[in-house]
């Protein structure tokens, strides 16, 4: 009999084990990078680097994570059909380059206001921000191609090298007497670009041909995914922001709620190791018209996610009020009920993310976006109801995430029977076959 951990990995999409180590290194690097900056820089410089890191991880993620996910879907489908990744990679790279050019132009145009409002007047950090966006854009394209090809060894290695370089370079800067915020910001440029070289070689080695994807489909897909990603980011961060906006004088509550959200969202970090392999497995099954495999991967992943939230959530609900006082020196203004709403909200949010990526794998980007829109509307309505502001914000998060998850699950049930025939027919037509001759039996 295998160990319970081995059984869990066996139930997840292939490649999770290879990605998990890299995800841990990259996740840990964020904390170590900021900690090393804290010991090497002045207080004002640390504030600037912290804001830079936050903007890159939030705005940059919202802009370029959809590029990785859509390219994963496209390359995985092409791989099933025997077509190479390069035609899709080239077009997605051009599209990502266009988005990057707009972002860099906006950064350049607003360089002085950005420096004054975000970085304490340090214009050099604005240059660091632009460079970090370049690194994020390139790495997202390479990772998307690797995940689509199922090359999770290189994918995990790219994550690990990226995180390892952030830690190593941040540790070396003080040794060489470089106590500079700009030097720390350039780590966010060098690390992802250098790590991307690892995966780029294996992507370029696949010389299989095939037609390039249509520009209209690319723009539409990435555009809709960007909307979904931004709404998801808004929802998962809404509780703290809502309290701050509705009751700015509740400083103690805002601080405690932020600490509580950090604890409740712990399972989200584990899910990061699943995401790439999940999209690859679902996209491949959808392209092959294999509904049984699609449902198996989806149901097992949803069950694992629910299990992770339960295992992490129960102690969080029971011990959360005490833990945030111990770990974060928070004031005792939250009870177990507050943690229960946040944990349940995280559960439904993660399920919505899983279902949303399943819809994306089926090409149902619009259904995913509409479900996030519906959940966001419910979140706003519940948050504005009468009652204690903290409870309203927590229940708004829970209700919004639940509505989003339910909407996506309903769309999946409606989409699966029709998508199977449409996908198989599309591949048959592309190969000059009669669709009826290749559609599997019921």
Short mmCIF file of C-alpha atoms in Angstrom, two decimals:
data_model
loop_
_atom_site.label_atom_id
_atom_site.label_comp_id
_atom_site.label_asym_id
_atom_site.label_seq_id
_atom_site.Cartn_x
_atom_site.Cartn_y
_atom_site.Cartn_z
CA UNK A 1 0.00 0.00 0.00
CA UNK A 2 1.33 3.44 -0.89
CA UNK A 3 1.50 6.32 1.50
CA UNK A 4 -1.49 8.70 1.76
CA UNK A 5 0.57 11.47 0.15
CA UNK A 6 1.46 9.20 -2.78
CA UNK A 7 -2.22 8.34 -3.21
CA UNK A 8 -3.12 12.04 -3.28
CA UNK A 9 -0.50 12.75 -5.95
CA UNK A 10 -1.70 9.73 -7.91
CA UNK A 11 -5.24 11.08 -7.98
CA UNK A 12 -4.15 14.48 -9.27
CA UNK A 13 -3.36 15.32 -12.91
CA UNK A 14 0.05 14.04 -14.07
CA UNK A 15 2.96 16.39 -13.47
CA UNK A 16 1.84 17.82 -10.13
CA UNK A 17 4.68 16.12 -8.26
CA UNK A 18 7.26 17.63 -10.64
CA UNK A 19 5.76 21.12 -10.35
CA UNK A 20 5.24 21.05 -6.58
CA UNK A 21 8.92 21.41 -5.67
CA UNK A 22 9.42 24.37 -7.99
CA UNK A 23 6.26 26.01 -6.67
CA UNK A 24 7.50 25.69 -3.08
CA UNK A 25 10.88 27.25 -3.98
CA UNK A 26 9.30 30.11 -5.91
CA UNK A 27 6.75 30.76 -3.15
CA UNK A 28 9.40 30.72 -0.42
CA UNK A 29 11.60 33.05 -2.47
CA UNK A 30 9.06 35.84 -2.15
CA UNK A 31 9.32 35.87 1.64
CA UNK A 32 13.10 35.41 1.68
CA UNK A 33 13.63 38.06 -1.01
CA UNK A 34 11.63 40.63 0.97
CA UNK A 35 13.28 39.61 4.24
CA UNK A 36 16.78 40.03 2.76
CA UNK A 37 15.76 43.41 1.37
CA UNK A 38 14.64 44.37 4.86
CA UNK A 39 18.09 43.65 6.27
CA UNK A 40 19.98 45.30 3.40
CA UNK A 41 18.05 48.49 2.62
CA UNK A 42 16.79 51.54 4.46
CA UNK A 43 13.19 51.69 5.60
CA UNK A 44 12.20 53.92 2.68
CA UNK A 45 13.94 51.64 0.17
CA UNK A 46 12.28 48.55 1.65
CA UNK A 47 8.89 50.23 1.27
CA UNK A 48 9.60 50.94 -2.40
CA UNK A 49 10.78 47.38 -3.13
CA UNK A 50 7.76 45.95 -1.29
CA UNK A 51 5.35 48.05 -3.34
CA UNK A 52 7.19 47.07 -6.52
CA UNK A 53 6.87 43.38 -5.65
CA UNK A 54 3.17 43.81 -4.84
CA UNK A 55 2.40 45.56 -8.14
CA UNK A 56 4.29 42.93 -10.16
CA UNK A 57 2.56 40.04 -8.36
CA UNK A 58 -0.94 41.55 -8.65
CA UNK A 59 -1.17 43.68 -11.80
CA UNK A 60 1.48 41.68 -13.67
CA UNK A 61 -0.18 38.41 -12.71
CA UNK A 62 -3.56 39.67 -13.86
CA UNK A 63 -2.14 40.66 -17.25
CA UNK A 64 0.13 37.71 -18.07
CA UNK A 65 -1.32 34.71 -16.23
CA UNK A 66 -4.06 34.50 -18.92
CA UNK A 67 -1.31 34.32 -21.56
CA UNK A 68 0.16 31.24 -19.88
CA UNK A 69 -3.22 29.54 -19.41
CA UNK A 70 -4.45 30.14 -22.96
CA UNK A 71 -1.16 28.99 -24.48
CA UNK A 72 -1.30 25.85 -22.32
CA UNK A 73 -4.76 25.10 -23.71
CA UNK A 74 -3.73 25.72 -27.32
CA UNK A 75 -0.47 23.76 -27.20
CA UNK A 76 -2.08 20.82 -25.41
CA UNK A 77 -4.83 20.60 -28.04
CA UNK A 78 -2.25 20.87 -30.83
CA UNK A 79 -0.13 18.16 -29.23
CA UNK A 80 -3.11 15.78 -29.22
CA UNK A 81 -3.63 16.52 -32.92
CA UNK A 82 0.06 15.91 -33.71
CA UNK A 83 0.86 19.57 -34.33
CA UNK A 84 3.86 21.44 -32.97
CA UNK A 85 3.79 24.30 -30.46
CA UNK A 86 5.91 26.87 -32.31
CA UNK A 87 3.21 28.43 -34.56
CA UNK A 88 1.03 29.03 -31.47
CA UNK A 89 3.99 30.17 -29.36
CA UNK A 90 5.06 32.74 -31.95
CA UNK A 91 1.59 34.28 -32.18
CA UNK A 92 1.00 34.32 -28.44
CA UNK A 93 4.47 35.83 -27.95
CA UNK A 94 3.58 38.61 -30.39
CA UNK A 95 0.28 39.21 -28.59
CA UNK A 96 1.99 39.23 -25.19
CA UNK A 97 4.57 41.61 -26.68
CA UNK A 98 1.77 43.94 -27.75
CA UNK A 99 0.28 43.93 -24.25
CA UNK A 100 3.76 44.49 -22.80
CA UNK A 101 4.40 47.42 -25.15
CA UNK A 102 1.20 49.12 -23.99
CA UNK A 103 2.13 48.51 -20.33
CA UNK A 104 5.67 49.84 -20.81
CA UNK A 105 4.37 52.91 -22.65
CA UNK A 106 1.97 53.62 -19.78
CA UNK A 107 4.79 53.17 -17.25
CA UNK A 108 7.07 55.49 -19.21
CA UNK A 109 4.34 58.11 -19.63
CA UNK A 110 3.49 58.10 -15.93
CA UNK A 111 7.02 57.55 -14.65
CA UNK A 112 7.20 60.61 -12.43
CA UNK A 113 3.71 60.23 -10.84
CA UNK A 114 4.38 56.50 -10.29
CA UNK A 115 7.72 57.26 -8.66
CA UNK A 116 6.21 59.91 -6.38
CA UNK A 117 3.10 57.97 -5.34
CA UNK A 118 4.44 54.40 -5.16
CA UNK A 119 8.21 54.52 -4.73
CA UNK A 120 8.91 57.58 -2.59
CA UNK A 121 10.19 59.55 -5.58
CA UNK A 122 12.74 56.88 -6.66
CA UNK A 123 12.49 56.98 -10.47
CA UNK A 124 14.90 54.02 -10.75
CA UNK A 125 12.25 51.71 -9.30
CA UNK A 126 9.93 52.68 -12.17
CA UNK A 127 12.56 51.28 -14.55
CA UNK A 128 12.70 48.18 -12.36
CA UNK A 129 8.93 47.84 -12.64
CA UNK A 130 9.11 47.92 -16.44
CA UNK A 131 11.88 45.34 -16.47
CA UNK A 132 9.97 43.05 -14.12
CA UNK A 133 6.99 43.16 -16.49
CA UNK A 134 9.29 42.04 -19.32
CA UNK A 135 10.50 39.09 -17.26
CA UNK A 136 6.96 38.12 -16.33
CA UNK A 137 5.73 38.31 -19.94
CA UNK A 138 8.52 36.10 -21.31
CA UNK A 139 8.32 33.53 -18.51
CA UNK A 140 4.53 33.20 -18.89
CA UNK A 141 4.87 32.31 -22.59
CA UNK A 142 7.59 29.72 -21.95
CA UNK A 143 5.67 28.14 -19.05
CA UNK A 144 2.48 28.00 -21.09
CA UNK A 145 4.26 26.10 -23.88
CA UNK A 146 5.91 23.69 -21.43
CA UNK A 147 2.65 22.92 -19.63
CA UNK A 148 0.83 22.38 -22.92
CA UNK A 149 3.49 19.87 -24.03
CA UNK A 150 3.28 18.11 -20.67
CA UNK A 151 6.97 18.84 -19.99
CA UNK A 152 6.47 19.40 -16.28
CA UNK A 153 10.03 18.49 -15.38
CA UNK A 154 11.28 21.59 -17.22
CA UNK A 155 8.28 23.59 -15.95
CA UNK A 156 9.11 22.74 -12.34
CA UNK A 157 12.81 23.37 -12.95
CA UNK A 158 12.02 26.81 -14.38
CA UNK A 159 10.03 27.71 -11.26
CA UNK A 160 12.77 26.41 -8.97
CA UNK A 161 15.57 28.24 -10.81
CA UNK A 162 13.53 31.45 -10.83
CA UNK A 163 12.98 31.23 -7.08
CA UNK A 164 16.54 30.07 -6.38
CA UNK A 165 18.02 32.99 -8.32
CA UNK A 166 15.84 35.46 -6.42
CA UNK A 167 17.13 34.08 -3.12
CA UNK A 168 20.75 33.73 -4.23
CA UNK A 169 21.05 37.13 -5.89
CA UNK A 170 19.29 38.88 -2.99
CA UNK A 171 21.79 37.25 -0.64
CA UNK A 172 24.80 38.21 -2.77
CA UNK A 173 23.97 41.90 -3.20
CA UNK A 174 24.91 42.90 0.38
CA UNK A 175 28.08 40.79 0.15
CA UNK A 176 29.25 42.96 -2.73
CA UNK A 177 28.15 46.14 -0.99
CA UNK A 178 25.14 46.77 -3.29
CA UNK A 179 22.64 48.27 -0.84
CA UNK A 180 20.43 49.58 -3.64
CA UNK A 181 16.69 49.36 -4.22
CA UNK A 182 17.34 49.34 -7.96
CA UNK A 183 19.66 46.34 -7.63
CA UNK A 184 16.97 44.44 -5.72
CA UNK A 185 14.36 45.38 -8.32
CA UNK A 186 16.56 44.08 -11.15
CA UNK A 187 16.48 40.63 -9.54
CA UNK A 188 12.83 40.47 -10.63
CA UNK A 189 14.04 40.97 -14.20
CA UNK A 190 17.10 38.70 -14.30
CA UNK A 191 15.66 35.70 -12.42
CA UNK A 192 12.60 34.97 -14.63
CA UNK A 193 14.48 35.68 -17.88
CA UNK A 194 17.40 33.41 -16.95
CA UNK A 195 15.04 30.66 -15.77
CA UNK A 196 13.08 30.85 -19.04
CA UNK A 197 16.16 29.74 -20.98
CA UNK A 198 15.76 26.28 -19.39
CA UNK A 199 12.33 25.71 -20.87
CA UNK A 200 12.89 27.58 -24.11
CA UNK A 201 15.36 25.01 -25.40
CA UNK A 202 12.92 22.10 -25.11
CA UNK A 203 10.11 24.14 -26.70
CA UNK A 204 12.28 25.10 -29.67
CA UNK A 205 13.35 21.46 -30.12
CA UNK A 206 9.79 20.46 -31.09
CA UNK A 207 9.83 21.10 -34.85
CA UNK A 208 6.40 19.70 -35.70
CA UNK A 209 4.44 22.02 -37.95
CA UNK A 210 0.81 22.95 -38.31
CA UNK A 211 -1.28 26.05 -38.94
CA UNK A 212 -1.05 28.97 -36.54
CA UNK A 213 -4.13 29.76 -34.43
CA UNK A 214 -6.37 32.57 -35.70
CA UNK A 215 -5.65 36.03 -34.32
CA UNK A 216 -9.34 36.62 -33.58
CA UNK A 217 -9.55 33.55 -31.36
CA UNK A 218 -6.34 34.44 -29.55
CA UNK A 219 -7.37 38.00 -28.81
CA UNK A 220 -10.83 36.95 -27.72
CA UNK A 221 -9.58 34.10 -25.52
CA UNK A 222 -6.86 36.05 -23.74
CA UNK A 223 -9.10 39.10 -23.42
CA UNK A 224 -11.88 37.10 -21.73
CA UNK A 225 -9.39 35.30 -19.51
CA UNK A 226 -7.90 38.62 -18.44
CA UNK A 227 -11.36 39.80 -17.36
CA UNK A 228 -11.90 36.56 -15.42
CA UNK A 229 -8.49 36.79 -13.73
CA UNK A 230 -8.99 40.39 -12.65
CA UNK A 231 -12.46 39.67 -11.24
CA UNK A 232 -11.11 36.62 -9.40
CA UNK A 233 -8.32 38.74 -7.90
CA UNK A 234 -10.90 41.33 -6.87
CA UNK A 235 -13.08 38.71 -5.21
CA UNK A 236 -10.34 36.98 -3.23
CA UNK A 237 -9.09 40.32 -1.87
CA UNK A 238 -12.50 41.97 -1.45
CA UNK A 239 -13.10 41.40 2.27
CA UNK A 240 -10.25 43.57 3.54
CA UNK A 241 -10.76 46.24 0.88
CA UNK A 242 -14.52 46.39 1.59
CA UNK A 243 -14.03 47.03 5.30
CA UNK A 244 -11.41 49.67 4.55
CA UNK A 245 -13.75 51.45 2.14
CA UNK A 246 -16.95 51.18 4.18
CA UNK A 247 -15.47 51.85 7.61
CA UNK A 248 -12.05 53.45 7.34
CA UNK A 249 -11.92 54.14 11.08
CA UNK A 250 -11.96 50.38 11.84
CA UNK A 251 -8.16 50.17 11.70
CA UNK A 252 -7.91 47.31 14.20
CA UNK A 253 -10.56 45.27 12.36
CA UNK A 254 -8.86 45.82 8.99
CA UNK A 255 -5.53 44.57 10.37
CA UNK A 256 -7.05 41.52 12.05
CA UNK A 257 -9.12 40.68 8.97
CA UNK A 258 -6.04 40.86 6.75
CA UNK A 259 -4.27 38.39 9.05
CA UNK A 260 -7.32 36.11 9.03
CA UNK A 261 -7.49 36.15 5.24
CA UNK A 262 -3.83 35.10 5.06
CA UNK A 263 -4.56 32.03 7.20
CA UNK A 264 -7.78 31.13 5.37
CA UNK A 265 -6.04 31.30 1.97
CA UNK A 266 -3.24 28.84 2.78
CA UNK A 267 -4.74 26.13 0.47
CA UNK A 268 -4.47 28.54 -2.47
CA UNK A 269 -0.68 28.24 -2.32
CA UNK A 270 -0.91 24.45 -2.66
CA UNK A 271 -3.29 24.81 -5.60
CA UNK A 272 -0.64 26.74 -7.53
CA UNK A 273 1.21 23.43 -8.02
CA UNK A 274 -1.91 21.85 -9.55
CA UNK A 275 -3.03 24.56 -11.94
CA UNK A 276 -0.65 24.04 -14.89
CA UNK A 277 -1.02 20.26 -15.04
CA UNK A 278 -4.80 20.55 -14.58
CA UNK A 279 -5.24 22.84 -17.59
CA UNK A 280 -2.93 20.64 -19.68
CA UNK A 281 -4.76 17.41 -18.77
CA UNK A 282 -8.24 18.87 -19.27
CA UNK A 283 -7.31 20.55 -22.57
CA UNK A 284 -5.80 17.34 -23.91
CA UNK A 285 -8.85 15.31 -22.94
CA UNK A 286 -11.19 17.91 -24.47
CA UNK A 287 -9.20 18.00 -27.72
CA UNK A 288 -9.30 14.20 -27.93
CA UNK A 289 -13.04 14.13 -27.22
CA UNK A 290 -12.38 11.92 -24.18
CA UNK A 291 -15.22 12.87 -21.85
CA UNK A 292 -14.54 10.08 -19.41
CA UNK A 293 -10.96 11.27 -18.80
CA UNK A 294 -12.11 14.90 -18.64
CA UNK A 295 -14.71 14.12 -15.96
CA UNK A 296 -12.26 11.92 -14.03
CA UNK A 297 -9.55 14.59 -13.89
CA UNK A 298 -12.07 17.30 -13.01
CA UNK A 299 -13.89 15.35 -10.29
CA UNK A 300 -10.68 14.10 -8.68
CA UNK A 301 -9.14 17.57 -8.65
CA UNK A 302 -12.30 19.11 -7.19
CA UNK A 303 -12.35 16.41 -4.49
CA UNK A 304 -8.67 16.99 -3.65
CA UNK A 305 -9.24 20.75 -3.46
CA UNK A 306 -12.22 20.25 -1.15
CA UNK A 307 -10.12 17.91 0.99
CA UNK A 308 -7.26 20.41 1.21
CA UNK A 309 -9.64 23.15 2.30
CA UNK A 310 -11.22 20.88 4.91
CA UNK A 311 -7.91 19.71 6.37
CA UNK A 312 -6.51 23.23 6.51
CA UNK A 313 -9.82 24.90 7.34
CA UNK A 314 -10.87 23.02 10.48
CA UNK A 315 -7.86 24.04 12.59
CA UNK A 316 -8.07 27.54 11.12
CA UNK A 317 -11.67 27.92 12.29
CA UNK A 318 -10.94 26.50 15.74
CA UNK A 319 -7.57 28.15 16.39
CA UNK A 320 -7.66 31.17 14.07
CA UNK A 321 -8.67 33.81 16.65
CA UNK A 322 -5.76 32.72 18.85
CA UNK A 323 -3.26 32.21 16.00
CA UNK A 324 -3.56 35.71 14.56
CA UNK A 325 -2.89 37.15 18.01
CA UNK A 326 0.15 34.90 18.43
CA UNK A 327 1.59 35.21 14.91
CA UNK A 328 0.62 38.74 13.92
CA UNK A 329 -0.02 40.47 17.26
CA UNK A 330 -3.60 41.13 16.10
CA UNK A 331 -6.22 42.49 18.45
CA UNK A 332 -8.95 40.04 19.63
CA UNK A 333 -11.77 41.37 17.44
CA UNK A 334 -12.52 38.22 15.40
CA UNK A 335 -14.15 34.96 16.47
CA UNK A 336 -14.40 31.45 15.04
CA UNK A 337 -17.49 32.40 13.01
CA UNK A 338 -15.45 35.00 11.09
CA UNK A 339 -12.89 32.34 10.19
CA UNK A 340 -15.65 29.91 9.20
CA UNK A 341 -17.05 32.34 6.60
CA UNK A 342 -13.55 33.04 5.24
CA UNK A 343 -12.63 29.34 5.04
CA UNK A 344 -15.90 28.48 3.27
CA UNK A 345 -15.36 31.40 0.93
CA UNK A 346 -11.89 30.08 0.07
CA UNK A 347 -13.33 26.60 -0.55
CA UNK A 348 -15.89 27.91 -3.04
CA UNK A 349 -13.34 30.26 -4.59
CA UNK A 350 -10.95 27.38 -5.25
CA UNK A 351 -13.77 25.24 -6.68
CA UNK A 352 -14.75 28.16 -8.93
CA UNK A 353 -11.13 28.34 -10.12
CA UNK A 354 -11.10 24.61 -10.93
CA UNK A 355 -14.43 24.76 -12.75
CA UNK A 356 -13.37 27.93 -14.54
CA UNK A 357 -10.24 26.29 -15.89
CA UNK A 358 -12.32 23.33 -17.03
CA UNK A 359 -14.57 25.73 -18.96
CA UNK A 360 -11.50 27.39 -20.45
CA UNK A 361 -10.20 23.99 -21.55
CA UNK A 362 -13.48 23.49 -23.42
CA UNK A 363 -13.16 26.91 -25.06
CA UNK A 364 -16.00 28.33 -22.92
CA UNK A 365 -14.13 31.47 -21.83
CA UNK A 366 -17.26 33.62 -21.95
CA UNK A 367 -19.16 31.30 -19.59
CA UNK A 368 -16.31 31.53 -17.11
CA UNK A 369 -16.28 35.34 -17.26
CA UNK A 370 -20.07 35.60 -16.88
CA UNK A 371 -19.94 33.42 -13.76
CA UNK A 372 -17.27 35.66 -12.20
CA UNK A 373 -19.39 38.70 -13.09
CA UNK A 374 -22.45 37.15 -11.41
CA UNK A 375 -20.43 36.30 -8.31
CA UNK A 376 -18.99 39.81 -8.16
CA UNK A 377 -22.48 41.33 -8.31
CA UNK A 378 -23.64 39.10 -5.45
CA UNK A 379 -20.52 39.98 -3.45
CA UNK A 380 -21.26 43.70 -3.78
CA UNK A 381 -24.96 43.28 -2.90
CA UNK A 382 -24.30 41.20 0.22
CA UNK A 383 -21.49 43.49 1.37
CA UNK A 384 -23.81 46.52 1.17
CA UNK A 385 -26.58 44.91 3.27
CA UNK A 386 -27.21 46.20 6.81
CA UNK A 387 -25.22 44.71 9.67
CA UNK A 388 -21.71 44.54 11.10
CA UNK A 389 -19.27 45.60 8.39
CA UNK A 390 -16.81 42.75 9.01
CA UNK A 391 -19.49 40.06 8.83
CA UNK A 392 -20.97 41.60 5.68
CA UNK A 393 -17.58 41.57 3.98
CA UNK A 394 -16.93 37.94 4.95
CA UNK A 395 -20.37 36.76 3.86
CA UNK A 396 -20.07 38.76 0.64
CA UNK A 397 -16.87 36.87 -0.20
CA UNK A 398 -18.54 33.55 0.62
CA UNK A 399 -21.73 34.28 -1.35
CA UNK A 400 -19.88 35.67 -4.36
CA UNK A 401 -17.52 32.72 -4.58
CA UNK A 402 -20.39 30.23 -4.15
CA UNK A 403 -22.44 31.83 -6.93
CA UNK A 404 -19.40 31.87 -9.26
CA UNK A 405 -18.68 28.19 -8.57
CA UNK A 406 -22.33 27.19 -9.05
CA UNK A 407 -22.59 29.13 -12.31
CA UNK A 408 -19.47 27.48 -13.72
CA UNK A 409 -20.55 24.01 -12.65
CA UNK A 410 -23.92 24.52 -14.37
CA UNK A 411 -22.17 25.71 -17.52
CA UNK A 412 -19.96 22.62 -17.47
CA UNK A 413 -22.94 20.28 -17.32
CA UNK A 414 -24.54 22.09 -20.24
CA UNK A 415 -21.36 22.33 -22.32
CA UNK A 416 -19.83 18.87 -22.14
CA UNK A 417 -22.16 16.89 -24.42
CA UNK A 418 -22.00 19.49 -27.21
CA UNK A 419 -18.28 20.26 -26.92
CA UNK A 420 -17.29 16.65 -27.44
CA UNK A 421 -18.86 16.49 -30.88
CA UNK A 422 -17.74 20.00 -31.85
CA UNK A 423 -14.10 19.40 -30.94
CA UNK A 424 -13.89 16.05 -32.73
CA UNK A 425 -15.61 17.49 -35.78
CA UNK A 426 -13.19 20.42 -35.88
CA UNK A 427 -10.20 18.10 -35.84
CA UNK A 428 -11.74 15.86 -38.46
CA UNK A 429 -12.46 18.80 -40.76
CA UNK A 430 -8.91 20.11 -40.32
CA UNK A 431 -7.54 16.72 -41.40
CA UNK A 432 -9.93 16.44 -44.33
CA UNK A 433 -11.93 13.56 -42.82
CA UNK A 434 -15.61 12.93 -42.46
CA UNK A 435 -16.50 13.96 -38.91
CA UNK A 436 -19.01 11.16 -38.56
CA UNK A 437 -16.23 8.63 -39.12
CA UNK A 438 -14.18 9.71 -36.12
CA UNK A 439 -16.78 10.70 -33.51
CA UNK A 440 -16.72 8.01 -30.78
CA UNK A 441 -19.91 6.20 -29.99
CA UNK A 442 -22.11 7.28 -27.12
#
